[in-house]
Amino acid sequence: MDKTIDIELTADGSPTLYRADLDEHYHSVKGALAESLHVYIELGFAKAVEIGRDSIRIFEVGYGTGLNAALTLGRAFKDRVPTHYYSVELYPLESDIADSILAYMPEDVRLDLAATNEAEWNKSVELNQFFSIEKISGDLLTLSLPSDLDVVYFDAFAPEKQPELWSIDIFRKFHDAMRAGGILTTYCAKGKVRRMLQEVGFRVERMPGPPGGKREVLRATKL
């Protein structure tokens, strides 16, 4: 099986990586940067700020290239909101592969992406006075989640590629780990995913997708 990872440009000019063994891209080919900004920063992080969280604890499913972490780093500094960012990744990218997309990113994103990617794994690292990151090399299926999470970025590969992660047990695990009012966002709007989120106790909204991208995405709130 071909395990090559290639860099590709998406429709908004930002880069993504393609894994041949999974036949899967790390981001939407309709716009990697646009999708991350819309689904995770605007619908997740910014919403938590809007409802009055004075500090934010985020958990990301799938560190991938680090783009979501980098964008959150930049937004946390801009909004002056103390943020601790957890991310789990079963197969961390080699540093040269992760860094291969840097040259294609806008300068502000490039600097933040370099910072998050350089942060040591399995250790809490403070990158500025408003942002610390803890990248966990491990398996979500067996991981004990931190408590009192405010935001979850559910950014695993598609359910067809990683069905074990898109399960009612995993969604219940996150529901239990989140504070009341906590927000889970994901690019996947499949009815099966929406129903599982509702079954474990989330209020689920179908939200408009990113410009030029998917028609709908999901945002779930713990009641």
PDB file of C-alpha atoms in Angstrom:
ATOM      1  CA  MET A   1       0.000   0.000   0.000  1.00  0.00           C
ATOM      2  CA  ASP A   2       1.310   3.444  -0.952  1.00  0.00           C
ATOM      3  CA  LYS A   3       1.931   5.464   2.238  1.00  0.00           C
ATOM      4  CA  THR A   4       3.221   8.531   0.409  1.00  0.00           C
ATOM      5  CA  ILE A   5       2.147  11.928   1.768  1.00  0.00           C
ATOM      6  CA  ASP A   6       2.023  14.683  -0.849  1.00  0.00           C
ATOM      7  CA  ILE A   7       1.370  18.400  -0.617  1.00  0.00           C
ATOM      8  CA  GLU A   8      -1.511  19.818  -2.660  1.00  0.00           C
ATOM      9  CA  LEU A   9      -2.994  23.290  -2.998  1.00  0.00           C
ATOM     10  CA  THR A  10      -6.696  23.681  -2.243  1.00  0.00           C
ATOM     11  CA  ALA A  11      -9.222  25.961  -3.965  1.00  0.00           C
ATOM     12  CA  ASP A  12      -8.498  28.981  -1.717  1.00  0.00           C
ATOM     13  CA  GLY A  13      -4.767  28.740  -2.422  1.00  0.00           C
ATOM     14  CA  SER A  14      -3.851  27.245   0.952  1.00  0.00           C
ATOM     15  CA  PRO A  15      -2.100  23.866   1.171  1.00  0.00           C
ATOM     16  CA  THR A  16      -3.115  20.479   2.471  1.00  0.00           C
ATOM     17  CA  LEU A  17      -1.541  17.038   2.575  1.00  0.00           C
ATOM     18  CA  TYR A  18      -2.801  13.926   0.809  1.00  0.00           C
ATOM     19  CA  ARG A  19      -2.344  10.419   2.251  1.00  0.00           C
ATOM     20  CA  ALA A  20      -2.310   7.823  -0.490  1.00  0.00           C
ATOM     21  CA  ASP A  21      -2.811   4.871   1.872  1.00  0.00           C
ATOM     22  CA  LEU A  22      -6.133   6.317   3.079  1.00  0.00           C
ATOM     23  CA  ASP A  23      -6.966   8.127  -0.161  1.00  0.00           C
ATOM     24  CA  GLU A  24      -7.693  11.095   2.094  1.00  0.00           C
ATOM     25  CA  HIS A  25      -6.768  14.780   2.380  1.00  0.00           C
ATOM     26  CA  TYR A  26      -5.990  16.427   5.718  1.00  0.00           C
ATOM     27  CA  HIS A  27      -8.267  19.360   4.867  1.00  0.00           C
ATOM     28  CA  SER A  28     -11.057  20.249   2.486  1.00  0.00           C
ATOM     29  CA  VAL A  29      -9.809  20.521  -1.097  1.00  0.00           C
ATOM     30  CA  LYS A  30     -12.315  23.381  -1.463  1.00  0.00           C
ATOM     31  CA  GLY A  31     -10.240  25.493   0.916  1.00  0.00           C
ATOM     32  CA  ALA A  32      -8.082  24.259   3.797  1.00  0.00           C
ATOM     33  CA  LEU A  33      -7.640  27.624   5.490  1.00  0.00           C
ATOM     34  CA  ALA A  34     -11.243  28.699   4.889  1.00  0.00           C
ATOM     35  CA  GLU A  35     -12.604  25.490   6.399  1.00  0.00           C
ATOM     36  CA  SER A  36     -10.442  25.641   9.521  1.00  0.00           C
ATOM     37  CA  LEU A  37     -11.221  29.304  10.144  1.00  0.00           C
ATOM     38  CA  HIS A  38     -14.959  28.796   9.728  1.00  0.00           C
ATOM     39  CA  VAL A  39     -15.611  25.424  11.369  1.00  0.00           C
ATOM     40  CA  TYR A  40     -13.205  25.602  14.282  1.00  0.00           C
ATOM     41  CA  ILE A  41     -12.264  29.219  14.954  1.00  0.00           C
ATOM     42  CA  GLU A  42     -15.529  31.019  14.196  1.00  0.00           C
ATOM     43  CA  LEU A  43     -18.043  28.325  15.185  1.00  0.00           C
ATOM     44  CA  GLY A  44     -15.969  26.988  18.087  1.00  0.00           C
ATOM     45  CA  PHE A  45     -13.398  29.265  19.681  1.00  0.00           C
ATOM     46  CA  ALA A  46     -15.107  32.558  18.857  1.00  0.00           C
ATOM     47  CA  LYS A  47     -18.449  31.250  20.124  1.00  0.00           C
ATOM     48  CA  ALA A  48     -16.863  30.306  23.452  1.00  0.00           C
ATOM     49  CA  VAL A  49     -15.496  33.849  23.735  1.00  0.00           C
ATOM     50  CA  GLU A  50     -18.901  35.265  22.811  1.00  0.00           C
ATOM     51  CA  ILE A  51     -20.719  33.389  25.580  1.00  0.00           C
ATOM     52  CA  GLY A  52     -18.286  34.795  28.135  1.00  0.00           C
ATOM     53  CA  ARG A  53     -15.585  32.207  28.774  1.00  0.00           C
ATOM     54  CA  ASP A  54     -12.709  34.126  30.352  1.00  0.00           C
ATOM     55  CA  SER A  55     -10.347  31.200  29.752  1.00  0.00           C
ATOM     56  CA  ILE A  56     -10.765  28.346  27.304  1.00  0.00           C
ATOM     57  CA  ARG A  57      -9.730  24.694  27.325  1.00  0.00           C
ATOM     58  CA  ILE A  58      -9.782  23.132  23.858  1.00  0.00           C
ATOM     59  CA  PHE A  59      -9.374  19.525  22.775  1.00  0.00           C
ATOM     60  CA  GLU A  60      -8.667  18.720  19.144  1.00  0.00           C
ATOM     61  CA  VAL A  61      -9.193  15.258  17.681  1.00  0.00           C
ATOM     62  CA  GLY A  62      -6.369  14.823  15.177  1.00  0.00           C
ATOM     63  CA  TYR A  63      -3.459  17.273  15.301  1.00  0.00           C
ATOM     64  CA  GLY A  64      -2.667  16.606  11.639  1.00  0.00           C
ATOM     65  CA  THR A  65      -0.663  19.451  10.126  1.00  0.00           C
ATOM     66  CA  GLY A  66      -1.237  21.728  13.135  1.00  0.00           C
ATOM     67  CA  LEU A  67      -3.315  24.263  11.203  1.00  0.00           C
ATOM     68  CA  ASN A  68      -6.202  24.393  13.703  1.00  0.00           C
ATOM     69  CA  ALA A  69      -3.761  24.837  16.578  1.00  0.00           C
ATOM     70  CA  ALA A  70      -1.916  27.624  14.750  1.00  0.00           C
ATOM     71  CA  LEU A  71      -5.106  29.513  13.955  1.00  0.00           C
ATOM     72  CA  THR A  72      -6.243  29.185  17.566  1.00  0.00           C
ATOM     73  CA  LEU A  73      -2.888  30.469  18.787  1.00  0.00           C
ATOM     74  CA  GLY A  74      -3.291  33.575  16.657  1.00  0.00           C
ATOM     75  CA  ARG A  75      -6.899  34.169  17.683  1.00  0.00           C
ATOM     76  CA  ALA A  76      -6.256  33.625  21.400  1.00  0.00           C
ATOM     77  CA  PHE A  77      -3.493  36.236  21.300  1.00  0.00           C
ATOM     78  CA  LYS A  78      -5.675  38.658  19.343  1.00  0.00           C
ATOM     79  CA  ASP A  79      -8.631  38.239  21.712  1.00  0.00           C
ATOM     80  CA  ARG A  80      -6.411  38.160  24.832  1.00  0.00           C
ATOM     81  CA  VAL A  81      -8.142  35.006  26.101  1.00  0.00           C
ATOM     82  CA  PRO A  82      -5.991  32.528  28.068  1.00  0.00           C
ATOM     83  CA  THR A  83      -6.261  29.247  26.174  1.00  0.00           C
ATOM     84  CA  HIS A  84      -4.945  25.760  26.823  1.00  0.00           C
ATOM     85  CA  TYR A  85      -4.981  23.540  23.756  1.00  0.00           C
ATOM     86  CA  TYR A  86      -4.885  19.744  23.866  1.00  0.00           C
ATOM     87  CA  SER A  87      -4.564  17.638  20.746  1.00  0.00           C
ATOM     88  CA  VAL A  88      -4.240  13.905  20.252  1.00  0.00           C
ATOM     89  CA  GLU A  89      -2.637  12.282  17.230  1.00  0.00           C
ATOM     90  CA  LEU A  90      -2.049   8.569  16.790  1.00  0.00           C
ATOM     91  CA  TYR A  91       0.414   9.041  13.920  1.00  0.00           C
ATOM     92  CA  PRO A  92       2.260  12.383  14.250  1.00  0.00           C
ATOM     93  CA  LEU A  93       3.769  13.594  10.998  1.00  0.00           C
ATOM     94  CA  GLU A  94       7.506  13.695  10.548  1.00  0.00           C
ATOM     95  CA  SER A  95       8.635  17.276  11.141  1.00  0.00           C
ATOM     96  CA  ASP A  96       9.810  17.779   7.550  1.00  0.00           C
ATOM     97  CA  ILE A  97       6.424  16.695   6.197  1.00  0.00           C
ATOM     98  CA  ALA A  98       4.499  18.884   8.641  1.00  0.00           C
ATOM     99  CA  ASP A  99       6.710  21.846   7.799  1.00  0.00           C
ATOM    100  CA  SER A 100       6.379  21.324   4.044  1.00  0.00           C
ATOM    101  CA  ILE A 101       3.222  23.449   3.957  1.00  0.00           C
ATOM    102  CA  LEU A 102       4.756  26.458   5.711  1.00  0.00           C
ATOM    103  CA  ALA A 103       5.921  28.211   2.561  1.00  0.00           C
ATOM    104  CA  TYR A 104       2.379  28.214   1.157  1.00  0.00           C
ATOM    105  CA  MET A 105       0.774  29.869   4.194  1.00  0.00           C
ATOM    106  CA  PRO A 106       0.166  33.595   4.814  1.00  0.00           C
ATOM    107  CA  GLU A 107       2.964  35.028   6.951  1.00  0.00           C
ATOM    108  CA  ASP A 108       0.989  35.331  10.190  1.00  0.00           C
ATOM    109  CA  VAL A 109      -0.293  31.750   9.913  1.00  0.00           C
ATOM    110  CA  ARG A 110       3.157  30.500   8.899  1.00  0.00           C
ATOM    111  CA  LEU A 111       4.769  31.917  12.044  1.00  0.00           C
ATOM    112  CA  ASP A 112       2.120  30.471  14.339  1.00  0.00           C
ATOM    113  CA  LEU A 113       2.202  27.106  12.558  1.00  0.00           C
ATOM    114  CA  ALA A 114       5.965  26.916  12.961  1.00  0.00           C
ATOM    115  CA  ALA A 115       5.546  27.632  16.676  1.00  0.00           C
ATOM    116  CA  THR A 116       2.889  24.976  17.288  1.00  0.00           C
ATOM    117  CA  ASN A 117       4.741  22.360  15.230  1.00  0.00           C
ATOM    118  CA  GLU A 118       7.999  23.015  17.062  1.00  0.00           C
ATOM    119  CA  ALA A 119       6.352  22.527  20.456  1.00  0.00           C
ATOM    120  CA  GLU A 120       7.528  19.316  22.107  1.00  0.00           C
ATOM    121  CA  TRP A 121       5.128  16.373  22.106  1.00  0.00           C
ATOM    122  CA  ASN A 122       3.654  14.963  25.344  1.00  0.00           C
ATOM    123  CA  LYS A 123       4.488  18.072  27.304  1.00  0.00           C
ATOM    124  CA  SER A 124       2.596  21.280  28.116  1.00  0.00           C
ATOM    125  CA  VAL A 125       4.375  24.125  26.312  1.00  0.00           C
ATOM    126  CA  GLU A 126       3.555  27.823  26.796  1.00  0.00           C
ATOM    127  CA  LEU A 127       3.912  29.703  23.507  1.00  0.00           C
ATOM    128  CA  ASN A 128       2.825  33.113  24.784  1.00  0.00           C
ATOM    129  CA  GLN A 129       0.974  34.549  27.772  1.00  0.00           C
ATOM    130  CA  PHE A 130      -2.379  33.588  26.241  1.00  0.00           C
ATOM    131  CA  PHE A 131      -1.686  30.188  24.726  1.00  0.00           C
ATOM    132  CA  SER A 132      -0.242  26.869  25.849  1.00  0.00           C
ATOM    133  CA  ILE A 133      -0.370  23.598  23.954  1.00  0.00           C
ATOM    134  CA  GLU A 134      -0.161  19.932  24.882  1.00  0.00           C
ATOM    135  CA  LYS A 135       0.230  17.642  21.885  1.00  0.00           C
ATOM    136  CA  ILE A 136      -0.445  14.041  22.864  1.00  0.00           C
ATOM    137  CA  SER A 137       0.985  11.208  20.811  1.00  0.00           C
ATOM    138  CA  GLY A 138      -1.579   8.551  21.554  1.00  0.00           C
ATOM    139  CA  ASP A 139      -4.853   6.800  20.796  1.00  0.00           C
ATOM    140  CA  LEU A 140      -8.122   8.603  21.503  1.00  0.00           C
ATOM    141  CA  LEU A 141      -9.814   5.241  22.058  1.00  0.00           C
ATOM    142  CA  THR A 142      -7.807   4.605  25.225  1.00  0.00           C
ATOM    143  CA  LEU A 143      -6.952   8.162  26.263  1.00  0.00           C
ATOM    144  CA  SER A 144      -8.298   9.637  29.500  1.00  0.00           C
ATOM    145  CA  LEU A 145      -9.614  13.057  28.528  1.00  0.00           C
ATOM    146  CA  PRO A 146      -8.905  16.177  30.555  1.00  0.00           C
ATOM    147  CA  SER A 147     -11.935  17.566  32.358  1.00  0.00           C
ATOM    148  CA  ASP A 148     -13.793  20.876  32.069  1.00  0.00           C
ATOM    149  CA  LEU A 149     -13.316  21.234  28.326  1.00  0.00           C
ATOM    150  CA  ASP A 150     -14.907  24.302  26.757  1.00  0.00           C
ATOM    151  CA  VAL A 151     -14.432  23.487  23.065  1.00  0.00           C
ATOM    152  CA  VAL A 152     -13.836  20.301  21.076  1.00  0.00           C
ATOM    153  CA  TYR A 153     -12.563  20.434  17.506  1.00  0.00           C
ATOM    154  CA  PHE A 154     -13.666  17.078  16.086  1.00  0.00           C
ATOM    155  CA  ASP A 155     -11.414  16.925  13.042  1.00  0.00           C
ATOM    156  CA  ALA A 156     -10.711  13.225  12.540  1.00  0.00           C
ATOM    157  CA  PHE A 157     -10.510  11.775   9.054  1.00  0.00           C
ATOM    158  CA  ALA A 158     -13.913  11.037   7.516  1.00  0.00           C
ATOM    159  CA  PRO A 159     -16.152   8.390   9.140  1.00  0.00           C
ATOM    160  CA  GLU A 160     -15.538   6.086   6.182  1.00  0.00           C
ATOM    161  CA  LYS A 161     -11.796   6.224   6.894  1.00  0.00           C
ATOM    162  CA  GLN A 162     -11.789   6.178  10.728  1.00  0.00           C
ATOM    163  CA  PRO A 163     -15.160   4.727  11.765  1.00  0.00           C
ATOM    164  CA  GLU A 164     -13.862   3.793  15.211  1.00  0.00           C
ATOM    165  CA  LEU A 165     -13.590   7.486  16.136  1.00  0.00           C
ATOM    166  CA  TRP A 166     -17.085   8.450  14.979  1.00  0.00           C
ATOM    167  CA  SER A 167     -18.918   6.375  17.567  1.00  0.00           C
ATOM    168  CA  ILE A 168     -21.473   7.031  20.251  1.00  0.00           C
ATOM    169  CA  ASP A 169     -18.966   5.953  22.916  1.00  0.00           C
ATOM    170  CA  ILE A 170     -16.471   8.584  21.772  1.00  0.00           C
ATOM    171  CA  PHE A 171     -19.103  11.321  21.657  1.00  0.00           C
ATOM    172  CA  ARG A 172     -20.328  10.345  25.136  1.00  0.00           C
ATOM    173  CA  LYS A 173     -16.752  10.467  26.357  1.00  0.00           C
ATOM    174  CA  PHE A 174     -16.449  14.057  25.180  1.00  0.00           C
ATOM    175  CA  HIS A 175     -19.866  15.037  26.515  1.00  0.00           C
ATOM    176  CA  ASP A 176     -18.828  13.810  29.962  1.00  0.00           C
ATOM    177  CA  ALA A 177     -15.526  15.733  29.798  1.00  0.00           C
ATOM    178  CA  MET A 178     -17.064  19.088  28.844  1.00  0.00           C
ATOM    179  CA  ARG A 179     -18.417  21.940  30.943  1.00  0.00           C
ATOM    180  CA  ALA A 180     -22.062  22.948  30.613  1.00  0.00           C
ATOM    181  CA  GLY A 181     -22.300  25.193  27.572  1.00  0.00           C
ATOM    182  CA  GLY A 182     -19.276  23.540  25.998  1.00  0.00           C
ATOM    183  CA  ILE A 183     -19.130  23.439  22.202  1.00  0.00           C
ATOM    184  CA  LEU A 184     -18.146  20.636  19.810  1.00  0.00           C
ATOM    185  CA  THR A 185     -17.657  21.547  16.163  1.00  0.00           C
ATOM    186  CA  THR A 186     -17.041  19.303  13.175  1.00  0.00           C
ATOM    187  CA  TYR A 187     -16.982  19.526   9.407  1.00  0.00           C
ATOM    188  CA  CYS A 188     -19.042  16.333   9.156  1.00  0.00           C
ATOM    189  CA  ALA A 189     -22.791  16.924   8.842  1.00  0.00           C
ATOM    190  CA  LYS A 190     -23.884  13.319   8.257  1.00  0.00           C
ATOM    191  CA  GLY A 191     -27.233  12.448   9.784  1.00  0.00           C
ATOM    192  CA  LYS A 192     -25.753   9.500  11.652  1.00  0.00           C
ATOM    193  CA  VAL A 193     -23.209  11.753  13.367  1.00  0.00           C
ATOM    194  CA  ARG A 194     -25.867  14.327  14.236  1.00  0.00           C
ATOM    195  CA  ARG A 195     -28.109  11.659  15.767  1.00  0.00           C
ATOM    196  CA  MET A 196     -25.300  10.193  17.887  1.00  0.00           C
ATOM    197  CA  LEU A 197     -24.440  13.637  19.243  1.00  0.00           C
ATOM    198  CA  GLN A 198     -28.082  14.207  20.126  1.00  0.00           C
ATOM    199  CA  GLU A 199     -28.390  10.791  21.760  1.00  0.00           C
ATOM    200  CA  VAL A 200     -25.586  11.486  24.242  1.00  0.00           C
ATOM    201  CA  GLY A 201     -27.137  14.812  25.249  1.00  0.00           C
ATOM    202  CA  PHE A 202     -25.872  17.535  22.933  1.00  0.00           C
ATOM    203  CA  ARG A 203     -28.086  20.142  21.329  1.00  0.00           C
ATOM    204  CA  VAL A 204     -27.017  19.999  17.694  1.00  0.00           C
ATOM    205  CA  GLU A 205     -27.277  22.755  15.102  1.00  0.00           C
ATOM    206  CA  ARG A 206     -26.756  22.470  11.379  1.00  0.00           C
ATOM    207  CA  MET A 207     -24.626  25.490  10.528  1.00  0.00           C
ATOM    208  CA  PRO A 208     -23.783  26.958   7.108  1.00  0.00           C
ATOM    209  CA  GLY A 209     -20.511  25.599   5.777  1.00  0.00           C
ATOM    210  CA  PRO A 210     -17.446  27.667   4.841  1.00  0.00           C
ATOM    211  CA  PRO A 211     -17.480  29.905   1.745  1.00  0.00           C
ATOM    212  CA  GLY A 212     -17.121  27.744  -1.345  1.00  0.00           C
ATOM    213  CA  GLY A 213     -17.104  24.574   0.736  1.00  0.00           C
ATOM    214  CA  LYS A 214     -19.608  22.164   2.252  1.00  0.00           C
ATOM    215  CA  ARG A 215     -23.208  23.315   2.451  1.00  0.00           C
ATOM    216  CA  GLU A 216     -23.568  22.419   6.136  1.00  0.00           C
ATOM    217  CA  VAL A 217     -21.415  21.574   9.154  1.00  0.00           C
ATOM    218  CA  LEU A 218     -22.363  20.713  12.738  1.00  0.00           C
ATOM    219  CA  ARG A 219     -22.075  22.532  16.058  1.00  0.00           C
ATOM    220  CA  ALA A 220     -23.108  20.686  19.222  1.00  0.00           C
ATOM    221  CA  THR A 221     -23.603  22.307  22.632  1.00  0.00           C
ATOM    222  CA  LYS A 222     -23.642  20.549  26.006  1.00  0.00           C
ATOM    223  CA  LEU A 223     -26.806  21.607  27.816  1.00  0.00           C
TER     224      LEU A 223
END
